[in-house]
Coordinates of C-alpha atoms in Angstrom, one line a residue:
M58 CA 0.0 0.0 0.0
A59 CA 2.9 2.3 0.9
S60 CA 4.5 1.7 -2.5
N61 CA 1.3 2.6 -4.3
V62 CA 1.2 6.0 -2.4
E63 CA 4.8 6.7 -3.1
A64 CA 4.7 5.6 -6.8
P65 CA 3.1 8.8 -8.2
E66 CA 5.6 11.0 -6.3
S67 CA 8.6 9.1 -7.5
W68 CA 7.6 9.0 -11.2
Y69 CA 6.6 12.6 -11.0
L70 CA 9.9 13.7 -9.5
A71 CA 11.8 11.6 -12.0
L72 CA 10.0 13.3 -15.0
L73 CA 10.4 16.7 -13.4
G74 CA 14.1 16.0 -12.9
F75 CA 14.6 15.0 -16.5
A76 CA 12.6 18.1 -17.7
E77 CA 14.7 20.5 -15.6
H78 CA 17.9 18.8 -16.8
F79 CA 16.9 19.3 -20.5
R80 CA 15.8 22.9 -19.8
T81 CA 19.1 23.9 -18.2
S82 CA 21.3 22.0 -20.7
S83 CA 23.7 24.1 -22.8
P84 CA 22.2 24.6 -25.3
P85 CA 18.7 24.0 -23.8
K86 CA 16.9 20.9 -25.1
I87 CA 13.4 22.4 -25.0
R88 CA 11.6 19.7 -27.1
L89 CA 12.8 16.9 -24.7
C90 CA 11.9 19.1 -21.7
V91 CA 8.3 19.5 -23.1
H92 CA 8.0 15.7 -23.8
C93 CA 9.0 14.9 -20.2
L94 CA 6.4 17.4 -18.8
Q95 CA 3.7 16.2 -21.2
A96 CA 4.4 12.6 -20.0
V97 CA 3.1 13.6 -16.6
F98 CA -0.5 13.7 -17.9
Q99 CA -0.2 10.0 -18.9
F100 CA -0.3 9.0 -15.2
K101 CA -3.6 10.9 -14.6
P102 CA -2.0 12.9 -11.8
P103 CA -3.9 14.6 -8.9
Q104 CA -5.2 18.2 -9.5
R105 CA -2.3 19.9 -7.8
V106 CA 0.3 18.1 -10.0
E107 CA -1.9 18.6 -13.1
A108 CA -2.2 22.4 -12.5
R109 CA 1.5 22.8 -11.7
T110 CA 2.5 20.8 -14.8
H111 CA 0.3 23.0 -17.1
L112 CA 1.9 26.1 -15.6
Q113 CA 5.4 24.6 -16.1
L114 CA 4.6 23.7 -19.7
G115 CA 3.0 27.1 -20.4
S116 CA 6.0 28.9 -19.0
V117 CA 8.6 26.8 -21.0
L118 CA 6.6 27.2 -24.2
Y119 CA 6.1 30.9 -23.6
H120 CA 9.8 31.7 -22.8
H121 CA 11.6 29.3 -25.1
T122 CA 9.4 28.7 -28.2
K123 CA 7.1 30.6 -30.6
N124 CA 4.2 28.3 -30.0
S125 CA 2.2 30.9 -28.1
E126 CA -1.2 29.2 -28.8
L127 CA -0.1 26.0 -27.0
A128 CA 1.5 28.0 -24.2
R129 CA -1.8 29.9 -23.8
S130 CA -3.8 26.7 -23.7
H131 CA -1.6 25.3 -20.9
L132 CA -1.7 28.5 -18.9
E133 CA -5.4 28.8 -19.2
K134 CA -5.8 25.3 -17.9
A135 CA -3.4 26.0 -15.0
W136 CA -5.4 29.1 -14.0
L137 CA -8.8 27.3 -14.3
I138 CA -7.7 24.2 -12.3
S139 CA -5.8 26.1 -9.6
Q140 CA -8.8 28.2 -8.7
Q141 CA -10.5 25.1 -7.5
I142 CA -7.7 24.1 -5.2
P143 CA -7.4 25.7 -1.7
Q144 CA -4.1 27.1 -0.6
F145 CA -2.5 26.9 -4.0
E146 CA -1.6 30.6 -4.3
D147 CA 1.8 30.4 -6.0
V148 CA 0.6 28.3 -9.0
K149 CA -2.7 30.2 -9.2
F150 CA -1.3 33.7 -9.3
E151 CA 1.8 32.9 -11.3
A152 CA -0.5 31.4 -14.0
A153 CA -2.6 34.5 -14.0
S154 CA 0.4 36.8 -14.2
L155 CA 2.1 34.9 -17.0
L156 CA -1.2 34.4 -19.0
S157 CA -2.0 38.1 -18.9
E158 CA 1.6 38.8 -20.1
L159 CA 1.1 36.4 -22.9
Y160 CA -2.2 37.9 -23.9
C161 CA -0.5 41.3 -24.2
Q162 CA 2.3 39.8 -26.4
Q163 CA 0.1 38.1 -28.9
V164 CA -0.7 39.6 -32.3
P165 CA -3.2 41.0 -32.3
N166 CA -2.8 41.5 -28.6
L167 CA -5.6 40.5 -26.2
V168 CA -5.3 43.3 -23.7
D169 CA -9.0 43.2 -23.1
S170 CA -8.7 39.6 -21.9
A171 CA -5.6 40.4 -19.8
K172 CA -7.3 43.2 -17.8
P173 CA -10.3 41.2 -16.3
L174 CA -8.0 38.3 -15.6
L175 CA -5.6 40.5 -13.6
R176 CA -8.5 42.2 -11.8
K177 CA -9.9 38.9 -10.7
A178 CA -6.5 37.7 -9.6
I179 CA -6.0 41.0 -7.6
Q180 CA -9.5 40.6 -6.0
I181 CA -8.8 37.1 -4.7
S182 CA -5.1 37.7 -3.7
Q183 CA -5.7 40.1 -0.8
Q184 CA -4.5 37.5 1.7
T185 CA -1.3 37.0 -0.2
P186 CA 0.7 40.3 0.1
Y187 CA 3.5 39.5 -2.4
W188 CA 1.2 38.4 -5.2
H189 CA -1.4 41.1 -4.5
C190 CA 1.3 43.8 -4.8
R191 CA 2.9 42.2 -7.9
L192 CA -0.4 41.9 -9.7
L193 CA -1.3 45.5 -8.9
F194 CA 2.1 46.6 -10.4
Q195 CA 1.4 44.4 -13.5
L196 CA -2.0 45.9 -14.1
A197 CA -0.7 49.4 -13.6
Q198 CA 2.0 48.8 -16.1
L199 CA -0.5 47.5 -18.6
H200 CA -2.6 50.7 -18.2
T201 CA 0.6 52.8 -18.6
L202 CA 1.5 51.0 -21.9
E203 CA -2.0 51.9 -23.1
K204 CA -1.4 55.5 -22.1
D205 CA -4.2 55.3 -19.5
L206 CA -2.1 57.0 -16.8
V207 CA -5.2 57.9 -14.7
S208 CA -6.1 54.3 -14.2
A209 CA -2.5 53.3 -13.6
C210 CA -2.1 56.1 -10.9
D211 CA -5.3 54.9 -9.2
L212 CA -4.0 51.3 -9.0
L213 CA -0.6 52.5 -7.7
G214 CA -2.4 54.5 -5.0
V215 CA -4.4 51.4 -4.0
G216 CA -1.1 49.5 -3.9
A217 CA 0.5 52.1 -1.7
E218 CA -2.4 52.0 0.8
Y219 CA -2.4 48.2 0.8
A220 CA 1.4 48.1 1.5
R221 CA 0.9 50.5 4.4
V222 CA -1.8 48.3 5.9
V223 CA 0.4 45.2 5.7
G224 CA 3.3 47.0 7.2
S225 CA 5.6 47.3 4.1
E226 CA 6.9 50.8 4.0
Y227 CA 9.5 49.7 1.4
T228 CA 6.9 48.6 -1.1
R229 CA 4.7 51.5 -0.2
A230 CA 7.5 53.8 -1.3
L231 CA 7.9 51.8 -4.6
F232 CA 4.2 52.3 -5.3
L233 CA 4.3 56.0 -4.5
L234 CA 7.5 56.6 -6.5
S235 CA 6.0 54.8 -9.5
K236 CA 2.9 57.0 -9.1
G237 CA 5.2 60.1 -9.0
M238 CA 6.8 59.0 -12.2
L239 CA 3.4 58.8 -13.9
L240 CA 2.3 62.2 -12.5
L241 CA 5.5 63.7 -13.9
M242 CA 4.6 62.2 -17.3
E243 CA 1.2 63.7 -17.0
R244 CA 2.7 67.1 -16.0
K245 CA 0.6 67.1 -12.8
L246 CA 3.2 69.1 -11.0
G247 CA 0.9 70.2 -8.2
E248 CA 0.5 66.6 -7.2
V249 CA 4.1 65.7 -7.7
H250 CA 5.6 68.0 -5.0
P251 CA 3.7 66.7 -2.0
L252 CA 4.1 63.1 -3.2
L253 CA 7.9 63.4 -3.6
T254 CA 8.1 65.1 -0.1
L255 CA 6.2 62.1 1.4
C256 CA 8.5 59.6 -0.5
G257 CA 11.6 61.4 0.7
T258 CA 10.4 61.0 4.3
I259 CA 9.6 57.3 3.9
V260 CA 12.9 56.5 2.1
E261 CA 15.0 58.3 4.8
N262 CA 13.1 56.6 7.7
W263 CA 13.0 53.1 6.3
Q264 CA 15.5 50.7 7.9
G265 CA 16.1 47.5 6.0
N266 CA 18.3 45.8 3.4
P267 CA 21.0 48.4 2.5
I268 CA 20.7 47.7 -1.3
Q269 CA 16.9 48.0 -1.2
K270 CA 17.2 51.3 0.7
E271 CA 19.8 52.8 -1.7
S272 CA 17.8 51.6 -4.7
L273 CA 14.8 53.5 -3.3
R274 CA 17.0 56.6 -2.9
V275 CA 18.2 56.2 -6.5
F276 CA 14.5 56.0 -7.7
F277 CA 13.6 59.1 -5.6
L278 CA 16.6 61.1 -6.8
V279 CA 16.1 60.1 -10.5
L280 CA 12.5 61.5 -10.2
Q281 CA 13.8 64.7 -8.6
V282 CA 16.5 65.2 -11.2
T283 CA 14.1 64.5 -14.1
H284 CA 11.6 67.0 -12.6
Y285 CA 14.3 69.7 -12.6
L286 CA 15.5 68.9 -16.1
D287 CA 11.9 68.8 -17.5
A288 CA 11.6 72.3 -16.0
G289 CA 14.9 73.3 -17.7
Q290 CA 16.5 74.1 -14.4
V291 CA 20.0 72.9 -15.2
K292 CA 21.8 74.8 -12.4
S293 CA 19.2 74.1 -9.6
V294 CA 19.5 70.3 -10.3
K295 CA 23.2 70.1 -9.5
P296 CA 22.9 69.2 -5.7
C297 CA 20.4 66.4 -6.5
L298 CA 22.5 65.1 -9.4
K299 CA 25.6 65.0 -7.1
Q300 CA 23.6 63.0 -4.5
L301 CA 22.4 60.6 -7.1
Q302 CA 26.0 60.0 -8.4
Q303 CA 27.2 59.4 -4.8
C304 CA 24.3 57.1 -4.2
I305 CA 25.1 54.9 -7.2
Q306 CA 28.8 54.7 -6.0
T307 CA 27.5 53.5 -2.6
I308 CA 25.3 50.8 -4.3
S309 CA 28.2 49.5 -6.4
T310 CA 30.2 48.8 -3.2
L311 CA 27.4 46.9 -1.5
H312 CA 27.1 43.1 -1.8
D313 CA 23.7 41.5 -2.6
D314 CA 22.3 40.3 0.7
E315 CA 20.9 36.8 0.4
I316 CA 18.7 37.2 3.5
L317 CA 15.1 37.4 2.4
P318 CA 12.9 40.1 3.9
S319 CA 10.6 38.9 6.8
N320 CA 7.7 40.7 5.1
P321 CA 6.7 38.9 1.9
A322 CA 5.4 42.2 0.5
D323 CA 9.0 43.5 0.5
L324 CA 10.1 40.9 -2.1
F325 CA 10.6 43.5 -4.8
H326 CA 13.5 45.1 -6.5
W327 CA 13.1 48.3 -8.5
L328 CA 16.0 47.7 -10.9
P329 CA 19.1 45.6 -10.9
K330 CA 22.3 47.5 -9.8
E331 CA 23.7 47.4 -13.3
H332 CA 20.5 48.9 -14.8
M333 CA 20.6 51.7 -12.2
C334 CA 24.2 52.6 -13.1
V335 CA 23.1 53.0 -16.8
L336 CA 20.2 55.1 -15.7
V337 CA 22.4 57.4 -13.7
Y338 CA 24.7 57.8 -16.6
L339 CA 21.7 58.6 -18.7
V340 CA 20.4 61.4 -16.5
T341 CA 23.9 62.8 -16.3
V342 CA 24.0 62.9 -20.1
M343 CA 20.7 64.7 -20.1
H344 CA 22.0 67.3 -17.7
S345 CA 25.3 67.7 -19.6
M346 CA 23.4 68.2 -22.9
Q347 CA 21.1 70.9 -21.5
A348 CA 24.0 72.7 -19.8
G349 CA 26.1 72.6 -23.0
Y350 CA 28.9 70.3 -21.6
L351 CA 29.0 68.2 -24.7
E352 CA 32.3 66.6 -24.2
K353 CA 31.2 65.4 -20.8
A354 CA 27.9 64.2 -22.3
Q355 CA 29.9 62.2 -24.9
K356 CA 32.1 60.7 -22.2
Y357 CA 29.1 59.4 -20.1
T358 CA 27.3 58.2 -23.2
D359 CA 30.3 56.1 -24.3
K360 CA 30.4 54.6 -20.7
A361 CA 26.7 53.9 -20.7
L362 CA 26.7 52.3 -24.2
M363 CA 29.6 50.1 -23.3
Q364 CA 27.8 48.9 -20.2
L365 CA 24.6 48.3 -22.2
E366 CA 26.4 46.2 -24.8
K367 CA 27.7 43.9 -21.9
L368 CA 24.3 43.7 -20.3
K369 CA 22.5 42.9 -23.5
M370 CA 24.6 39.8 -24.0
L371 CA 23.1 38.3 -20.9
D372 CA 19.8 40.1 -20.5
S373 CA 17.0 40.6 -23.1
S374 CA 15.0 43.1 -20.9
P375 CA 13.2 45.7 -23.1
I376 CA 14.3 48.5 -20.8
L377 CA 17.9 48.1 -22.0
S378 CA 16.9 48.9 -25.6
T379 CA 14.9 51.9 -24.3
F380 CA 18.0 53.2 -22.5
Q381 CA 20.1 52.6 -25.6
V382 CA 17.7 54.6 -27.8
I383 CA 17.5 57.5 -25.4
L384 CA 21.3 57.6 -25.1
L385 CA 21.7 57.6 -28.8
E386 CA 19.1 60.4 -29.2
H387 CA 21.2 62.6 -26.9
I388 CA 24.5 61.7 -28.5
I389 CA 23.1 62.4 -32.0
M390 CA 22.2 66.0 -30.9
C391 CA 25.8 66.3 -29.5
R392 CA 27.3 65.2 -32.8
L393 CA 25.2 67.7 -34.8
V394 CA 26.4 70.6 -32.5
T395 CA 30.1 69.5 -32.5
G396 CA 30.3 69.2 -36.3
H397 CA 30.1 65.4 -36.7
K398 CA 27.1 65.1 -38.9
A399 CA 28.2 61.8 -40.7
T400 CA 28.5 60.0 -37.3
A401 CA 25.2 61.5 -36.2
L402 CA 23.5 60.2 -39.3
Q403 CA 24.9 56.7 -38.8
E404 CA 23.6 56.7 -35.2
I405 CA 20.2 57.9 -36.4
S406 CA 20.2 54.8 -38.7
Q407 CA 21.2 52.7 -35.6
V408 CA 18.1 54.0 -33.7
C409 CA 16.0 53.1 -36.8
Q410 CA 17.3 49.5 -36.6
L411 CA 16.6 49.2 -32.9
C412 CA 13.0 50.5 -33.5
Q413 CA 12.5 48.0 -36.3
Q414 CA 13.1 45.2 -33.8
S415 CA 10.4 46.5 -31.4
P416 CA 7.1 48.0 -32.6
R417 CA 6.5 49.4 -29.1
L418 CA 9.9 51.2 -29.1
F419 CA 9.1 52.7 -32.5
T420 CA 5.7 53.9 -31.3
N421 CA 7.3 55.6 -28.3
H422 CA 10.3 57.1 -30.2
A423 CA 9.0 57.9 -33.7
A424 CA 8.5 61.6 -33.0
Q425 CA 12.0 61.9 -31.5
L426 CA 13.4 60.1 -34.6
H427 CA 11.8 62.5 -37.0
T428 CA 12.9 65.4 -34.8
L429 CA 16.5 64.3 -35.0
L430 CA 16.2 63.9 -38.8
G431 CA 14.8 67.5 -38.9
L432 CA 17.8 68.8 -36.9
Y433 CA 20.2 66.8 -39.2
C434 CA 18.4 68.4 -42.3
I435 CA 19.0 71.9 -40.8
S436 CA 22.7 71.1 -40.3
V437 CA 23.1 70.1 -44.0
N438 CA 20.8 73.0 -45.2
C439 CA 18.0 70.8 -46.5
M440 CA 15.2 73.1 -45.3
D441 CA 12.3 71.6 -47.2
N442 CA 13.2 68.2 -45.7
A443 CA 13.6 69.7 -42.3
E444 CA 10.1 71.1 -42.4
A445 CA 8.7 67.8 -43.5
Q446 CA 10.5 66.0 -40.7
F447 CA 9.3 68.4 -38.0
T448 CA 5.8 68.3 -39.4
A449 CA 5.8 64.5 -39.1
A450 CA 7.2 64.7 -35.6
L451 CA 4.4 67.1 -34.5
R452 CA 1.8 64.8 -35.9
L453 CA 3.2 61.9 -33.8
T454 CA 3.9 63.5 -30.4
T455 CA 1.6 64.3 -27.5
H456 CA 4.5 65.3 -25.2
Q457 CA 4.3 69.0 -24.5
E458 CA 8.0 69.7 -24.0
L459 CA 8.9 67.8 -27.2
W460 CA 6.1 69.6 -29.1
A461 CA 7.5 73.0 -27.9
F462 CA 11.1 72.0 -28.9
I463 CA 9.9 70.9 -32.4
V464 CA 7.9 74.1 -32.9
T465 CA 10.9 76.2 -31.9
N466 CA 13.1 74.5 -34.4
L467 CA 10.5 74.6 -37.2
A468 CA 10.2 78.4 -36.5
S469 CA 14.0 78.7 -37.1
V470 CA 13.5 76.9 -40.4
Y471 CA 10.8 79.3 -41.5
I472 CA 13.0 82.3 -40.4
R473 CA 15.9 81.0 -42.6
E474 CA 13.6 80.4 -45.6
G475 CA 12.4 84.0 -45.3
N476 CA 9.2 83.6 -47.3
R477 CA 6.9 81.6 -44.8
H478 CA 5.5 84.6 -42.9
Q479 CA 2.0 83.3 -42.3
E480 CA 3.2 79.9 -41.0
L481 CA 5.9 81.5 -38.9
Y482 CA 3.6 83.9 -37.1
S483 CA 1.1 81.2 -36.5
L484 CA 3.9 79.1 -34.8
L485 CA 5.2 82.1 -32.8
E486 CA 1.8 82.8 -31.4
R487 CA 1.8 79.3 -29.9
I488 CA 5.2 79.7 -28.2
N489 CA 5.0 83.3 -27.0
P490 CA 7.5 83.5 -24.1
D491 CA 5.8 86.8 -22.8
H492 CA 2.3 85.3 -22.6
N493 CA 0.9 81.9 -21.7
F494 CA 4.0 79.9 -22.7
P495 CA 2.7 76.3 -23.1
V496 CA 5.3 74.5 -21.0
S497 CA 7.0 75.1 -17.6
S498 CA 10.5 74.5 -19.1
H499 CA 12.9 77.4 -18.3
C500 CA 15.2 76.3 -21.1
L501 CA 12.5 76.2 -23.8
R502 CA 11.1 79.6 -22.7
A503 CA 14.6 81.0 -23.0
A504 CA 14.9 79.4 -26.5
A505 CA 11.6 81.0 -27.5
F506 CA 13.0 84.5 -26.6
Y507 CA 16.1 83.7 -28.7
I508 CA 13.9 82.7 -31.7
R509 CA 12.0 86.0 -31.4
G510 CA 15.4 87.8 -31.3
L511 CA 16.6 86.0 -34.4
L512 CA 13.4 87.0 -36.3
S513 CA 13.7 90.6 -35.3
F514 CA 17.4 90.6 -36.4
F515 CA 16.5 89.3 -39.8
Q516 CA 13.7 91.9 -40.1
G517 CA 16.2 94.7 -39.1
R518 CA 14.3 95.5 -35.9
Y519 CA 17.5 95.7 -33.9
N520 CA 16.3 97.3 -30.7
E521 CA 13.5 94.7 -30.4
A522 CA 16.0 91.9 -31.1
K523 CA 18.3 93.2 -28.3
R524 CA 15.4 93.1 -25.9
F525 CA 14.6 89.5 -26.7
L526 CA 18.2 88.4 -26.6
R527 CA 19.0 90.1 -23.3
E528 CA 16.0 88.2 -21.9
T529 CA 17.5 85.0 -23.2
L530 CA 20.9 85.9 -21.7
K531 CA 19.3 86.6 -18.3
M532 CA 17.5 83.3 -18.3
S533 CA 20.3 81.2 -19.7
N534 CA 22.8 82.7 -17.2
A535 CA 20.5 82.0 -14.3
E536 CA 20.5 78.2 -15.1
D537 CA 23.9 77.8 -16.9
L538 CA 22.4 77.1 -20.3
N539 CA 25.8 77.6 -22.1
R540 CA 24.7 76.9 -25.7
L541 CA 21.9 79.5 -25.5
T542 CA 24.3 82.0 -23.9
A543 CA 26.8 81.5 -26.7
C544 CA 24.2 81.8 -29.4
S545 CA 22.7 85.0 -27.8
L546 CA 26.1 86.6 -27.4
V547 CA 27.2 86.0 -31.0
L548 CA 23.8 87.3 -32.3
L549 CA 24.0 90.4 -30.1
G550 CA 27.6 90.8 -31.3
H551 CA 26.4 90.7 -34.9
I552 CA 23.7 93.3 -34.2
F553 CA 26.2 95.7 -32.6
Y554 CA 28.5 95.1 -35.6
V555 CA 25.7 96.0 -38.1
L556 CA 25.0 99.1 -36.0
G557 CA 28.7 100.1 -36.2
N558 CA 29.3 99.7 -32.5
H559 CA 32.5 97.6 -33.0
R560 CA 33.7 97.9 -29.4
E561 CA 30.4 96.5 -27.9
S562 CA 30.3 93.9 -30.7
N563 CA 33.8 92.7 -29.7
N564 CA 32.7 92.5 -26.0
M565 CA 29.9 90.1 -27.1
V566 CA 31.7 88.0 -29.7
V567 CA 34.9 87.2 -27.7
P568 CA 33.1 85.5 -24.8
A569 CA 30.8 83.8 -27.3
M570 CA 33.8 82.3 -29.0
Q571 CA 35.4 81.2 -25.7
L572 CA 32.1 79.6 -24.6
A573 CA 31.6 78.0 -28.1
S574 CA 35.1 76.5 -27.9
K575 CA 34.4 75.1 -24.5
I576 CA 31.1 73.4 -25.5
P577 CA 32.3 72.9 -28.4
D578 CA 29.7 74.3 -30.8
M579 CA 31.1 74.4 -34.4
S580 CA 28.4 76.6 -35.9
V581 CA 28.8 79.3 -33.3
Q582 CA 32.6 79.0 -33.6
L583 CA 32.3 79.5 -37.4
W584 CA 29.9 82.5 -36.9
S585 CA 32.1 84.0 -34.2
S586 CA 35.3 83.7 -36.2
A587 CA 33.7 85.4 -39.2
L588 CA 32.6 88.3 -37.0
L589 CA 36.0 88.5 -35.3
K590 CA 37.7 88.7 -38.7
D591 CA 35.5 91.6 -39.8
L592 CA 35.7 93.3 -36.4
N593 CA 39.4 93.2 -36.2
K594 CA 39.7 94.4 -39.7
A595 CA 37.4 97.4 -38.9
L596 CA 39.4 98.1 -35.7
G597 CA 42.7 98.0 -37.6
N598 CA 44.0 94.9 -35.8
T599 CA 45.6 93.3 -38.8
I600 CA 47.3 90.4 -36.9
D601 CA 44.1 89.5 -35.0
A602 CA 42.1 89.8 -38.2
H603 CA 44.5 87.3 -40.0
E604 CA 44.3 84.9 -37.0
A605 CA 40.5 85.0 -37.0
A606 CA 40.4 84.5 -40.8
Q607 CA 42.6 81.4 -40.4
M608 CA 40.3 80.1 -37.7
H609 CA 37.3 80.7 -39.9
Q610 CA 39.0 78.9 -42.8
N611 CA 39.8 75.9 -40.5
F612 CA 36.2 75.6 -39.2
S613 CA 34.8 76.0 -42.8
Q614 CA 37.0 73.2 -44.0
Q615 CA 36.1 70.9 -41.2
L616 CA 32.3 71.5 -41.7
L617 CA 32.6 71.2 -45.4
Q618 CA 34.4 67.8 -45.3
D619 CA 31.8 66.6 -42.7
H620 CA 29.0 67.9 -44.9
I621 CA 30.3 66.0 -48.0
A622 CA 30.8 62.8 -45.9
A623 CA 27.3 62.9 -44.5
C624 CA 25.5 63.7 -47.7
S625 CA 27.4 60.8 -49.5
L626 CA 26.2 58.2 -47.0
P627 CA 23.3 55.9 -48.1
E628 CA 21.6 56.8 -44.8
H629 CA 21.2 60.4 -46.1
N630 CA 18.1 59.1 -47.9
L631 CA 16.4 58.9 -44.5
I632 CA 15.7 62.6 -44.9
S633 CA 12.9 61.7 -47.4
W634 CA 11.2 59.2 -44.9
T635 CA 8.2 60.9 -43.2
D636 CA 5.6 58.2 -42.8
G637 CA 5.2 54.6 -41.6
P638 CA 8.0 52.4 -40.1
P639 CA 11.6 53.3 -40.7
P640 CA 13.1 51.9 -44.0
G641 CA 15.4 49.0 -43.7
Q642 CA 17.6 49.5 -46.8
F643 CA 19.3 52.6 -48.1
Q644 CA 20.7 53.2 -51.6
A645 CA 24.1 54.8 -52.0
Q646 CA 24.2 58.5 -52.9
N647 CA 26.2 59.6 -55.9
G648 CA 27.4 62.7 -54.0
P649 CA 26.2 65.7 -52.0
T650 CA 22.8 66.9 -53.0
T651 CA 22.6 69.9 -50.8
S652 CA 23.9 73.5 -51.0
L653 CA 27.2 74.1 -49.2
A654 CA 26.8 77.9 -49.4
S655 CA 25.4 78.2 -45.9
L656 CA 28.6 76.8 -44.5
L657 CA 31.0 79.2 -46.1

């Protein structure tokens, strides 16, 4: 009798052992693993074994094969059977979690099946803190991916209150910080401030696993830094950024503690240490870009991209591709400013390739991709293409700051073309820095004053131009916006030169040149050197005039060679792409197709 009772357990353990052996072989032998698990059903096992085996089969098929229909069938059976078995929470809720994930991955996706499934699992998991919190996070993430941030915030609020009730301040902080992130995305700044204050108190007071505590501090500080950068407050953010960099150094010295938390609701990690390091590099790059420290931005981008390449060899997490795309977007803008257009174009092509591999990534970054192409088009003087790219980007974005950035650059295109007055004035009404500016960004508002100054300069209204540019200088100096400062100084210098005030012009152009060299900004250096050449000639400084002429010649040659190299690349054809997914193939150019006159 005893042998009959033990028999099912022994055969089950044997099949399970073989299945695990095949799954963990190198390379994995998934077909044999599946055969072993399917063999369990031949023995007509009890319900618990049956449900668990369906879950294991569904998981193996989902993670290691493309047979999503069969994976779905097994997971649905696991979910159905496990609901009939008391005290079988791990199988029940893991089946629900994995099945809803599979529903969202299918083509066409079955999000409308995933939501009620998760809601039911959340409803019946209230006595199981770990699973209740995990399922709430999962449903909130699903709503976030659907851009339903209100529902996602509501769920995160429910999770925070539940975590407080079950005595998990750590997971409460995770829920609240996640909600803060969504409120920042929605630009609900009035709600963000009190929430971040509460989070700061919870994080500082919580005593637990050192790595978990530091990871909470990183999450909190990343939100604070992002909040400042969104507002264009580049100088004000420095103390927070310094704290964040110190925090990640602390985490890198800590060893992972194998002791599990006593509260099951605390069994969460925000991000792995290595991912947090990349994220801190990323926000440092964002700060360096806004401040105009482009060499520093390039250094941190190189570090982050090297780290990402290593991580992607071992980890297929989608967040790594997102980090990679955002880093490339920033380094592309760097390259365009520093006079490396050919490299920028190849990196734009790299972003296209990454987006081709992930439809979701493309949906989230299509507007940024067209914006980068618009900036590239300006740099090679293809103004019609620039307009088409910015128009495509405007059509695709709902992000207010990106919209304002695109409109500002499109306005600069219309100013350069000189014959688009109606469209230009229509745009300028929407980004009026003196009245109802559409976003809270200090940096973008300063840029809007600069654009007004540029237009007034081209129209010969020099006093008005000076007023706008002095406003830009005041704002850019207040927050260390070095590129805007350099551009404003050189334009003011040009105005004073035209007005015949050579001494005042020199007082503007010399610091503009010094700042542009520090950034380095090739276009401002080219402009400044041309002005210095004419100024010194007018002032009778022959040697200085000759030196400035030589500098201008050098900058012109560098930009000309880079222009020819960029326009000769097959990727240059991307400037014609304005709709649909990014093209996969590019035909080689016969040679530059754009005017070089603007560079000389």
